[in-house]
Coordinates of C-alpha atoms in Angstrom, one line a residue:
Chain Z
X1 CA 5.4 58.4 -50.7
X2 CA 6.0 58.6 -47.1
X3 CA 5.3 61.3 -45.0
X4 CA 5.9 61.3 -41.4
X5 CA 4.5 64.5 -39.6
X6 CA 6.1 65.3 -35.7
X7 CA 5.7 61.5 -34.8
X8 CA 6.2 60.6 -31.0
X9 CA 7.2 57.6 -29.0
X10 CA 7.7 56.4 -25.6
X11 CA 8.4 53.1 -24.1
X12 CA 7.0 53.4 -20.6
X13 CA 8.9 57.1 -18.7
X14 CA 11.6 56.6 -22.0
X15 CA 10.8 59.1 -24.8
X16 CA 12.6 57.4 -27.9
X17 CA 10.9 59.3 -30.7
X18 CA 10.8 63.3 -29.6
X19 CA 9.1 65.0 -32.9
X20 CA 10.5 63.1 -36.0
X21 CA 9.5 64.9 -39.1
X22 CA 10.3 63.3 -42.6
X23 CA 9.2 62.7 -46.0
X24 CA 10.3 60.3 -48.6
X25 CA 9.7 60.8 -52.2
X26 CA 9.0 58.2 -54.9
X27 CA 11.5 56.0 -55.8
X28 CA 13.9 58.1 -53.1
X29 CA 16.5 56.2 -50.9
X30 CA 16.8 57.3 -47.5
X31 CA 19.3 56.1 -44.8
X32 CA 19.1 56.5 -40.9
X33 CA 22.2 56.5 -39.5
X34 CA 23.0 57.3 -36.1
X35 CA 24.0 55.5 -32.5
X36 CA 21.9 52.7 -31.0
X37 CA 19.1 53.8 -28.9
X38 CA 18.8 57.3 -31.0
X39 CA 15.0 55.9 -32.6
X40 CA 16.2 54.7 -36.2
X41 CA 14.5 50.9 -35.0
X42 CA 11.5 52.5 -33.8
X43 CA 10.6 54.5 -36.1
X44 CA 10.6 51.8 -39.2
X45 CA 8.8 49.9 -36.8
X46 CA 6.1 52.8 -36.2
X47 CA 6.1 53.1 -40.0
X48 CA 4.4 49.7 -40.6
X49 CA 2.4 50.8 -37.1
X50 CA 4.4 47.6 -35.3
X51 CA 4.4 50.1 -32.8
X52 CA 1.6 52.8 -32.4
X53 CA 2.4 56.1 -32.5
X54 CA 1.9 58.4 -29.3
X55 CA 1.9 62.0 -31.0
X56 CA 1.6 63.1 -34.9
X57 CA 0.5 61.6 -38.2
X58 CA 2.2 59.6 -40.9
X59 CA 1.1 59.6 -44.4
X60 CA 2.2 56.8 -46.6
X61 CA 1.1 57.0 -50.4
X62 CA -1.9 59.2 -49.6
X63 CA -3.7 57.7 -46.9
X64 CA -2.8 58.6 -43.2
X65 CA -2.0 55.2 -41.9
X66 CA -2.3 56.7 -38.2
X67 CA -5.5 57.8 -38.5
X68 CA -8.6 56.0 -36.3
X69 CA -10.4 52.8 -37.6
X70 CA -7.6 52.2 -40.5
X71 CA -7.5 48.6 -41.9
X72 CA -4.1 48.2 -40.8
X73 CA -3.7 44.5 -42.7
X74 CA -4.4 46.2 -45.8
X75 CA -2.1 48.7 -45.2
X76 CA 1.1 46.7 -44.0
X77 CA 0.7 44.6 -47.7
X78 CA 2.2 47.7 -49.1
X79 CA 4.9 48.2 -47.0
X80 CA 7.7 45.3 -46.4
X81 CA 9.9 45.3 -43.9
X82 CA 13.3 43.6 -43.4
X83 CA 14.3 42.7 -39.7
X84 CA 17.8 42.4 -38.7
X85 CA 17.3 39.1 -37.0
X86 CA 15.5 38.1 -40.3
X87 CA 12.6 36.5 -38.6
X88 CA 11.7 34.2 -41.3
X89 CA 9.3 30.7 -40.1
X90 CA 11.7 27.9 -39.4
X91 CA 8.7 25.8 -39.7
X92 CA 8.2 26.2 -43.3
X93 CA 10.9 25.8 -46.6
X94 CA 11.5 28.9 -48.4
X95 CA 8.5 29.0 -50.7
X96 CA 6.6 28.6 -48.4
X97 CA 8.0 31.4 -46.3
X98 CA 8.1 33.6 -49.7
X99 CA 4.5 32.6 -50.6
X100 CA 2.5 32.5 -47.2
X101 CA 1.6 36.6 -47.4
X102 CA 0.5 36.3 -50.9
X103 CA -1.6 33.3 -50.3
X104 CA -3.0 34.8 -47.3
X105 CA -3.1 38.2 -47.3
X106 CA -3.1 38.9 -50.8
X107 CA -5.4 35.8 -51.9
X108 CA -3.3 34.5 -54.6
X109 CA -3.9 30.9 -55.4
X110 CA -1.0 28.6 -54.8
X111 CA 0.0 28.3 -58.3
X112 CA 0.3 32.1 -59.0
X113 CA 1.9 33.1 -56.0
X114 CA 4.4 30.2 -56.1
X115 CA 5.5 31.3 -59.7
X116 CA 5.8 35.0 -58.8
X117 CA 8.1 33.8 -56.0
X118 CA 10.0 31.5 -58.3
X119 CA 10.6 34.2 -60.3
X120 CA 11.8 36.9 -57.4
X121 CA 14.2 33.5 -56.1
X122 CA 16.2 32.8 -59.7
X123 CA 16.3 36.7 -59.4
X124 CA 18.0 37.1 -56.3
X125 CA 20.2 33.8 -57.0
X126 CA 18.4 32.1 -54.4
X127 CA 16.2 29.2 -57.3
X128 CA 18.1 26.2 -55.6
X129 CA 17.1 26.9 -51.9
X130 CA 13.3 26.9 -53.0
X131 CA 12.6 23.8 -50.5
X132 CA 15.1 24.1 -48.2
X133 CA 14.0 24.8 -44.1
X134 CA 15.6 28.1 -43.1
X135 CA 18.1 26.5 -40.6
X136 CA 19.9 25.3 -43.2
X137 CA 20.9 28.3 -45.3
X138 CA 23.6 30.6 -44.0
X139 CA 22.5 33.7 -42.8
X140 CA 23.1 36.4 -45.7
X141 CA 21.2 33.9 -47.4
X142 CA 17.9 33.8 -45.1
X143 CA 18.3 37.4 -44.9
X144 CA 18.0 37.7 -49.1
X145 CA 15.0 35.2 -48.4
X146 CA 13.3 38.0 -46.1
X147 CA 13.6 40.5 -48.4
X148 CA 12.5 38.3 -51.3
X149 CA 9.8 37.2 -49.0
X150 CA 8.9 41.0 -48.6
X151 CA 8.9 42.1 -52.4
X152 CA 6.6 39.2 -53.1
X153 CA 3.8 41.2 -51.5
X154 CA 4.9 43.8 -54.5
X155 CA 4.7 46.6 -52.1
X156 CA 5.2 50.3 -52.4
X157 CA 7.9 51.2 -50.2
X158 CA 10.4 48.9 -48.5
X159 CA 11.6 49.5 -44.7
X160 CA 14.9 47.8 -43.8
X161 CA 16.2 47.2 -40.4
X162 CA 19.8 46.9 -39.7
X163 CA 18.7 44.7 -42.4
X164 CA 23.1 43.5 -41.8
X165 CA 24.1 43.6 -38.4
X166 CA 23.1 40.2 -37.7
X167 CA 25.7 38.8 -40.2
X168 CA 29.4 37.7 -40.8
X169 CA 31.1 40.5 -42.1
X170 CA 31.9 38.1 -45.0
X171 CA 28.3 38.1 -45.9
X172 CA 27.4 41.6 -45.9
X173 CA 28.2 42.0 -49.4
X174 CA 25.8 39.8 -50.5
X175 CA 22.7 41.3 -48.8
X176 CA 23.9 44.8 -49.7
X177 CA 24.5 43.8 -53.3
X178 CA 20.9 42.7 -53.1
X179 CA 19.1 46.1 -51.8
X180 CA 21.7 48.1 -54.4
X181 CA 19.4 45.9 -56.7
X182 CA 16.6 47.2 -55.6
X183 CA 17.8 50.6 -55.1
X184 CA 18.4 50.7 -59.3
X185 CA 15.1 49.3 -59.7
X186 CA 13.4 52.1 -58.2
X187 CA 12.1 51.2 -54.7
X188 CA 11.3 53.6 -52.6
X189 CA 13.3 52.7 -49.3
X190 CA 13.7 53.6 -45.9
X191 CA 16.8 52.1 -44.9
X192 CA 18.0 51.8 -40.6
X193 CA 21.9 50.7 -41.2
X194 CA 25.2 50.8 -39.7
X195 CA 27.3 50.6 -43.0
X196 CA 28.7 54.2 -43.4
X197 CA 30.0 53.3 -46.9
X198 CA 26.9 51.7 -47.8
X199 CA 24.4 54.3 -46.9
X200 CA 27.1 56.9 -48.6
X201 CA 26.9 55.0 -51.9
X202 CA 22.7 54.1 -51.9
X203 CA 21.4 56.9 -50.5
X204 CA 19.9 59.9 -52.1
X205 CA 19.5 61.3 -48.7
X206 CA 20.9 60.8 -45.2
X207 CA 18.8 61.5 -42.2
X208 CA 21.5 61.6 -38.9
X209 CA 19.2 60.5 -35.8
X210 CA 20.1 61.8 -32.4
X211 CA 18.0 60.8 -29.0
X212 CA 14.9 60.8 -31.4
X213 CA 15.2 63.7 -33.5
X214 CA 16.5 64.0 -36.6
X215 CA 19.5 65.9 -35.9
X216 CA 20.8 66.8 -39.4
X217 CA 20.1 65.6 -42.8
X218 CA 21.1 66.0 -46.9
X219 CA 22.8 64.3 -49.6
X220 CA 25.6 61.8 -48.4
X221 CA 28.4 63.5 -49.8
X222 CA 27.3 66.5 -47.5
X223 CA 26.9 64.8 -44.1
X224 CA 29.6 62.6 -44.4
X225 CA 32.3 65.2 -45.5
X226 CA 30.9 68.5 -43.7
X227 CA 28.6 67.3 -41.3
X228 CA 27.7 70.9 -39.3
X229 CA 26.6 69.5 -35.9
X230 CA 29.2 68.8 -33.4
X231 CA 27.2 65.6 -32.8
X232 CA 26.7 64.3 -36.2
X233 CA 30.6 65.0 -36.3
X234 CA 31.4 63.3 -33.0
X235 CA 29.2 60.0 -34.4
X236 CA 31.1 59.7 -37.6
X237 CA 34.6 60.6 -35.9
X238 CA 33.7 57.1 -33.8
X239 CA 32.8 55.4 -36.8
X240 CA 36.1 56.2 -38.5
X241 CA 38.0 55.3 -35.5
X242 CA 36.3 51.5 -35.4
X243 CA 37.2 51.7 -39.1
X244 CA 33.6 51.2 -40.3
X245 CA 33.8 54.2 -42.8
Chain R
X1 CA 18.9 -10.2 -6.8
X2 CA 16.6 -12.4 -9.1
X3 CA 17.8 -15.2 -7.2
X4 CA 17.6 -13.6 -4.1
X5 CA 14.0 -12.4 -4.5
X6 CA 12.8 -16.3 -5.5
X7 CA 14.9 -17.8 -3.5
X8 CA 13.4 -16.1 -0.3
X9 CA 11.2 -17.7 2.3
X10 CA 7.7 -16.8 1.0
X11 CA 8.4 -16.7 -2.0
X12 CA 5.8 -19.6 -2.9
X13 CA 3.4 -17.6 -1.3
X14 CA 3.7 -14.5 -3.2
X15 CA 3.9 -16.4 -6.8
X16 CA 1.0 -18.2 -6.5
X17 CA -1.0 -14.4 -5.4
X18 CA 1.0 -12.7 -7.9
X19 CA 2.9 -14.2 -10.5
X20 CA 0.8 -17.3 -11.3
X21 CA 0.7 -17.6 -15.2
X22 CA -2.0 -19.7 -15.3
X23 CA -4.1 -17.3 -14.2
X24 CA -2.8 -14.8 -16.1
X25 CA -3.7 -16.8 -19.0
X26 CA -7.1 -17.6 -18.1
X27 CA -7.9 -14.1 -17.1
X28 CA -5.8 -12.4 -20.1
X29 CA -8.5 -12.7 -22.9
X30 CA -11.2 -11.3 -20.7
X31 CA -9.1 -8.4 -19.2
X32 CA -8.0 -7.4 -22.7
X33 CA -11.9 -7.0 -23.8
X34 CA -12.3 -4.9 -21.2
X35 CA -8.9 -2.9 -22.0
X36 CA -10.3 -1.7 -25.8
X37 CA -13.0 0.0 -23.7
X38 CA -10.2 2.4 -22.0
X39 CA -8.6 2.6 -25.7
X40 CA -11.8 3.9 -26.6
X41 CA -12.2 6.3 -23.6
X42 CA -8.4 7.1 -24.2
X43 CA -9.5 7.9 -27.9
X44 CA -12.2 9.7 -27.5
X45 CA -11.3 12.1 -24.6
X46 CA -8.5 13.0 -26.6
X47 CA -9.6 14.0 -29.6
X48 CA -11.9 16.6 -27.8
X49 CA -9.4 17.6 -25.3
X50 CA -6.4 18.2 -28.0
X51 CA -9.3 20.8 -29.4
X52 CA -10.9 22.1 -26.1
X53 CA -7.2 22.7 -24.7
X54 CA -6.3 24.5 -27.5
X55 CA -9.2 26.9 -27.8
X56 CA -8.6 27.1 -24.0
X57 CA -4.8 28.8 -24.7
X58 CA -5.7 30.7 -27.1
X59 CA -8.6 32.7 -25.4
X60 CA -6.0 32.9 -22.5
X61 CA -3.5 34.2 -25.0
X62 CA -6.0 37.1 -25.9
X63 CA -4.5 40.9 -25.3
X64 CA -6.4 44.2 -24.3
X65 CA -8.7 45.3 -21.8
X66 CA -11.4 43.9 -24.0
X67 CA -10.9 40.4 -23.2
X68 CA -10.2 40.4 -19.5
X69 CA -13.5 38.3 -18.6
X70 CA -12.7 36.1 -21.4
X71 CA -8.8 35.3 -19.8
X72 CA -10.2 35.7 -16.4
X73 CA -12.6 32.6 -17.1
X74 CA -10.3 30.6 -18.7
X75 CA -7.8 31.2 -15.9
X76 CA -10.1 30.6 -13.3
X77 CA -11.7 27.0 -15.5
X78 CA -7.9 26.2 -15.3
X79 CA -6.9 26.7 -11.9
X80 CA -10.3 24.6 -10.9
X81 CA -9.9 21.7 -12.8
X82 CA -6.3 21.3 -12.0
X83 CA -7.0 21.3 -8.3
X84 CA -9.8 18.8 -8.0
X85 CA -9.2 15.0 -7.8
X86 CA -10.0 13.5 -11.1
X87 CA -11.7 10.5 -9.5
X88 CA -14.0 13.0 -7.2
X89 CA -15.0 14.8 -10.5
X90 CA -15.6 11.5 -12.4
X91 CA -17.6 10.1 -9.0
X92 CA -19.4 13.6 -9.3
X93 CA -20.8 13.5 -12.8
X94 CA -20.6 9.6 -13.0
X95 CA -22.9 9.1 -9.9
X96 CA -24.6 12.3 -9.9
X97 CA -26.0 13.4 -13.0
X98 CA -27.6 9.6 -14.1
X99 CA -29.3 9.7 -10.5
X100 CA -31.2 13.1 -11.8
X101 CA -33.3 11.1 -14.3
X102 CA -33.9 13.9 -16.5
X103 CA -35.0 13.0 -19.8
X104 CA -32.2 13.9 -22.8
X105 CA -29.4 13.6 -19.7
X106 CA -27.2 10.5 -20.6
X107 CA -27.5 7.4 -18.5
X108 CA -24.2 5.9 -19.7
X109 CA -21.1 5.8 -16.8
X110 CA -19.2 5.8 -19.4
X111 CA -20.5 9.0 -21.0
X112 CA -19.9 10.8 -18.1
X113 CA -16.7 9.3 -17.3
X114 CA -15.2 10.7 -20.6
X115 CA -16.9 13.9 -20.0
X116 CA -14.7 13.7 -16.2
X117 CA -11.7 12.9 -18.3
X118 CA -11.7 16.1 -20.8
X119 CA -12.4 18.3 -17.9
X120 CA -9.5 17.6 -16.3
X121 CA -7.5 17.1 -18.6
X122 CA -8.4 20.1 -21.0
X123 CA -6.9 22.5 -18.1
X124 CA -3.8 20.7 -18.1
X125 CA -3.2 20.3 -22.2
X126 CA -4.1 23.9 -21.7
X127 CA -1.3 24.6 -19.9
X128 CA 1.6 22.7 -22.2
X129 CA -0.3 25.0 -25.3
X130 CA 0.3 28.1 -23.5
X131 CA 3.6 27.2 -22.5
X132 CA 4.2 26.6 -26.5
X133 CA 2.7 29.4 -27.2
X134 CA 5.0 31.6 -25.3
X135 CA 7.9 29.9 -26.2
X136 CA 7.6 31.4 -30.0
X137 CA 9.5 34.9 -30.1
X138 CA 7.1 37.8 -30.6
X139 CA 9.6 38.9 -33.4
X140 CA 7.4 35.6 -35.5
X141 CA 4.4 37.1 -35.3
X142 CA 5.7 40.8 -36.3
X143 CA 7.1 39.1 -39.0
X144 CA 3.5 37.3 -39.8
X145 CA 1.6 40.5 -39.4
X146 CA 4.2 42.4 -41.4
X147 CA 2.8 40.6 -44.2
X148 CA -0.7 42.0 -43.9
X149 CA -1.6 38.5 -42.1
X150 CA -4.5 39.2 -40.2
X151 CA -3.6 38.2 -35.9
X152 CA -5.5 35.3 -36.4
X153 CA -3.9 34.1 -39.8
X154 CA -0.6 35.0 -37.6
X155 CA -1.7 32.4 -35.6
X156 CA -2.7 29.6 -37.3
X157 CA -0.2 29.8 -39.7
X158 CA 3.0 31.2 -37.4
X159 CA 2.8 30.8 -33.6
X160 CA 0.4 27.3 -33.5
X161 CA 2.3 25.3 -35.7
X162 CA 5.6 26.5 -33.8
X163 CA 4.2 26.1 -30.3
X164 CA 2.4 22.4 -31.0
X165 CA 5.7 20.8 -32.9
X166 CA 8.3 22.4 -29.3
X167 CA 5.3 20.7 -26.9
X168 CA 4.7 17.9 -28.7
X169 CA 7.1 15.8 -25.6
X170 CA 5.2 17.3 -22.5
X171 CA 1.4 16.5 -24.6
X172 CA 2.6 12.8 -24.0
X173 CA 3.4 13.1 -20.8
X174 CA -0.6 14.3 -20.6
X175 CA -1.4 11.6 -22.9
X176 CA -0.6 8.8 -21.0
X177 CA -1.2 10.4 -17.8
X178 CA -5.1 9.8 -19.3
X179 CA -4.6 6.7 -20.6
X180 CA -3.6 5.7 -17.2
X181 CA -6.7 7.3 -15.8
X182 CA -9.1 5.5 -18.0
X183 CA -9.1 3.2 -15.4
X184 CA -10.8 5.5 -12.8
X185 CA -13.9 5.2 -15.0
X186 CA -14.2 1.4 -13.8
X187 CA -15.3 2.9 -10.2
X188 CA -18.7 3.7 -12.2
X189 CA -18.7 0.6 -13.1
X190 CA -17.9 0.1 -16.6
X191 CA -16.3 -2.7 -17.3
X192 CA -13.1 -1.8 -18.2
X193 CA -9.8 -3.6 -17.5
X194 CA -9.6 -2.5 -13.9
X195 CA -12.8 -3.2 -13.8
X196 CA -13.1 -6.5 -14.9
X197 CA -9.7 -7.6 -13.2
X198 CA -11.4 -6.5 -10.3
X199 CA -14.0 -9.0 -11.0
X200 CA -11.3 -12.0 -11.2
X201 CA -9.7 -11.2 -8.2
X202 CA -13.0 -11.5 -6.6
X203 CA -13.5 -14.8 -7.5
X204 CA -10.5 -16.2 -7.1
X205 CA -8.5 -13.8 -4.8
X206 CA -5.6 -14.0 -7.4
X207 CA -4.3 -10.6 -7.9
X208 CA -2.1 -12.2 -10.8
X209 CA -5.3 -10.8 -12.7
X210 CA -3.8 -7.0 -12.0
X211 CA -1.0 -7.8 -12.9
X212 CA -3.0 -8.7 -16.6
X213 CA -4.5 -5.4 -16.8
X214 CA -1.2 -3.3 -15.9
X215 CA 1.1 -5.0 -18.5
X216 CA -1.8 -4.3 -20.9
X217 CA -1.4 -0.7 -19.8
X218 CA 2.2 -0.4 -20.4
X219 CA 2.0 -2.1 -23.3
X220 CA 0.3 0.4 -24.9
X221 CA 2.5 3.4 -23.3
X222 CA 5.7 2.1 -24.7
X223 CA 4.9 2.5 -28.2
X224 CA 3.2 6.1 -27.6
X225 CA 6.3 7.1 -26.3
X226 CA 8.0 5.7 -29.4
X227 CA 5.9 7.0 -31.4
X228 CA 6.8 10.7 -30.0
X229 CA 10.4 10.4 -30.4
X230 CA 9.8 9.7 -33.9
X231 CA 7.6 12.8 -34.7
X232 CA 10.5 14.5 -32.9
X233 CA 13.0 13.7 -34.7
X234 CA 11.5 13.6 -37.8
X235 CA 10.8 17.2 -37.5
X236 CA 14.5 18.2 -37.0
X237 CA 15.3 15.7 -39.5
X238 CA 13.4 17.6 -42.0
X239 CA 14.3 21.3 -40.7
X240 CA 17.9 20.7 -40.7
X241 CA 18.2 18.0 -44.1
X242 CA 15.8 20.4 -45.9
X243 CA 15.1 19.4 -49.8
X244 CA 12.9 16.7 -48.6
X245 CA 9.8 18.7 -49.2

């Protein structure tokens, strides 16, 4: 579904992507773990070309989205993306946040695209904050309305970053619960996080990122028991010691 | 310091030149006729300058190499009209292009005093959009294009409505900054309220008949202002209540 082919990034003289090779399969979870700084940001953000890519290709669902004179509009309707600050518009109630990329970019009439999002809202427990304004929901609650707001574009593959670490540790489990959802449903996901436990429990694969390579990967059970490099091994140490694992 | 003021030696003087309300009421009824000519001016020049000014920002707002000429114009239009005297521009187009007597030009003073007006005034407007504009977080419009919005769809629909509700304060300030500056327009000669209290204080060197036309100016600021705070509070009203949509 995704494949991303020695991809490279620099801000400016600061190389953050150094020849990241990956591919995710269909219906495939896969977690980037890894210190901040190491790329895992970046390179969700290159994957829904937020950020052009210096070197290499990335193929996602058959078409090479880096390629010259791509419709990149087209192309970012099948791929949602969750931001850790949620970035949904305080200027407009949750419908309309949830509804404003079908009606626009997808072309639905109002109607239509207001009962597909009704429908993704009672989903995700979310049917009595329809007209509220952002502000006024708690913040594992607008970040369940991004992700709702995502899936209502029905896209192929979902990108979520540090999709978390904005939020009270009390309402992690709700937005976790959420992707675990989406994660039985099928969705092919690239997932940025923090949560050790998390990504060991969702992820079919983990992808260790180190100064913007991909320093080690494999099933979760593998990395986080017998990780082999001494730096995939000093990262987790760290994370046990703050008692995030 | 009431007392002191009318108690002072002079004081008979001054009333009678000033603050003689019988002159004020004989003048009052002519000075307001003239006054719904600047509410028209003030009407007018508005409408086009809220659109001018915001076309203005937005070319400003353009990126790439591709638009340079495009910002550099708008920048340069900007720094221009800023700089010159309003009443030197309005004496420029008000006296100048009637005396060219070319056929299709308008004759009317107060044509070209409006045209003044929205010159001026478009660079400055200009300046409170683009100062909106910035103020939205890029992370709004990587949300918006995230969507598959098109930039322009990101615009209209995410940064614009954020950056016109955060200025709407400062666009008053502009607003009656040019319904103050109607008045200019009366040294073409139309009769406006300056104008025509100009005209009563030359018959009967009672300057009580200024007094007229500025208490007709305030009169009408006071309520804009109102007017403002309302909006203003009517949008956080709704953000923060929510359910009201």
């Amino acid at each position: 579904m995704i494949e991303i082919d020695g991809v490279r990034k620099s801000f400016g003289r600061l190389e953050v992507l150094r020849g990241i090779d990956l591919d995710v399969a269909e219906h495939e979870v896969v977690c980037l773990i890894g210190a901040s700084g190491s790329g895992k940001s970046t390179l969700l953000r290159c994957v829904n070309l937020l950020e052009p890519v210096d070197a290499g290709q990335i193929v996602v669902g058959g078409d090479e989205i880096t390629a010259r004179g791509v419709d990149v509009n087209a192309l970012r309707r099948r791929i949602g993306i969750v931001f850790q600050a949620y970035n949904l518009f305080p200027h407009m109630s949750v419908i309309r946040n949830v509804t404003l990329g079908p009606r626009k970019a997808l072309g639905l009439s109002r109607r239509q695209a207001e009962a597909e999002a009704d429908e993704l809202l009672r989903r995700f427990g979310l049917a009595d904050k329809r007209d509220d304004y952002p502000d006024r929901l708690s913040g594992g609650q607008q970040q369940r309305v991004a992700v709702v707001r995502a899936l209502a574009m029905r896209p192929d593959v979902m990108l979520l970053d540090e999709v978390t670490s904005a939020l009270d540790p009390e309402l992690v489990a709700e937005v976790l619960n959420v992707i675990r959802e989406l994660a039985a449903g099928g969705m092919t996901m690239l997932i940025a996080t923090h949560e050790m436990g998390f990504a060991r429990d969702i992820a079919s694969r983990v992808c260790f990122l180190d100064a913007g390579v991909i320093l080690e990967q494999g099933p979760p059970a593998r990395i986080f028991s017998t990780p082999q490099e001494p730096r995939t091994r000093q990262f987790l140490d760290r994370i046990i010691e703050a008692g995030r694992l | 310091m009431v007392y002191a003021v009318t108690h002072s030696p002079g004081w008979p003087e001054v009333e009678a030149a000033f603050f003689d309300w019988g002159a004020y009421r004989d003048s009052f009824p002519a000075i307001s006729r003239a006054f719904l000519l600047n509410v028209k001016i003030f009407l007018i020049a508005e409408a086009f300058i809220l659109v001018f000014a915001l076309l203005l920002a937005v070319l400003r707002s353009l990126p790439g190499p591709v638009f340079f000429p495009i910002r550099a114009l708008s920048i340069a239009y900007a720094d221009f009209f800023r700089g010159v005297p309003t009443i030197l521009v309005i004496a420029l187009l008000g006296f100048g292009a009637p005396a060219l007597a070319i056929d299709g030009i308008p004759t009317s003073t107060t044509f070209w005093g409006i045209v003044s007006l929205v010159l001026i005034y478009t660079a400055y407007v200009s300046e409170v959009y683009r100062a909106g504009i910035e103020s939205v977080h890029p992370s709004q419009e990587a949300a918006a294009r995230s969507l598959g919005l098109t930039r322009s769809q990101a615009l209209g629909w995410v940064v614009l409505p954020q950056a016109v509700r955060r200025v709407i304060p400062p666009l008053l300030n502009d607003f009656i900054g040019l319904q103050k500056d109607t008045a200019l327009v009366g040294i073409l000669g139309s009769v406006e309220a300056f104008k025509q209290s100009q005209i009563e204080v030359a018959a009967d060197f009672n300057f009580t008949h200024y007094l007229v036309a500025a208490t007709l100016f305030v009169a009408i600021t006071i309520p804009l202002a109102r007017f403002t705070d309302w909006l203003v509070a009517r949008d956080r009203r709704r953000r923060q209540a929510g359910a009201l949509a």
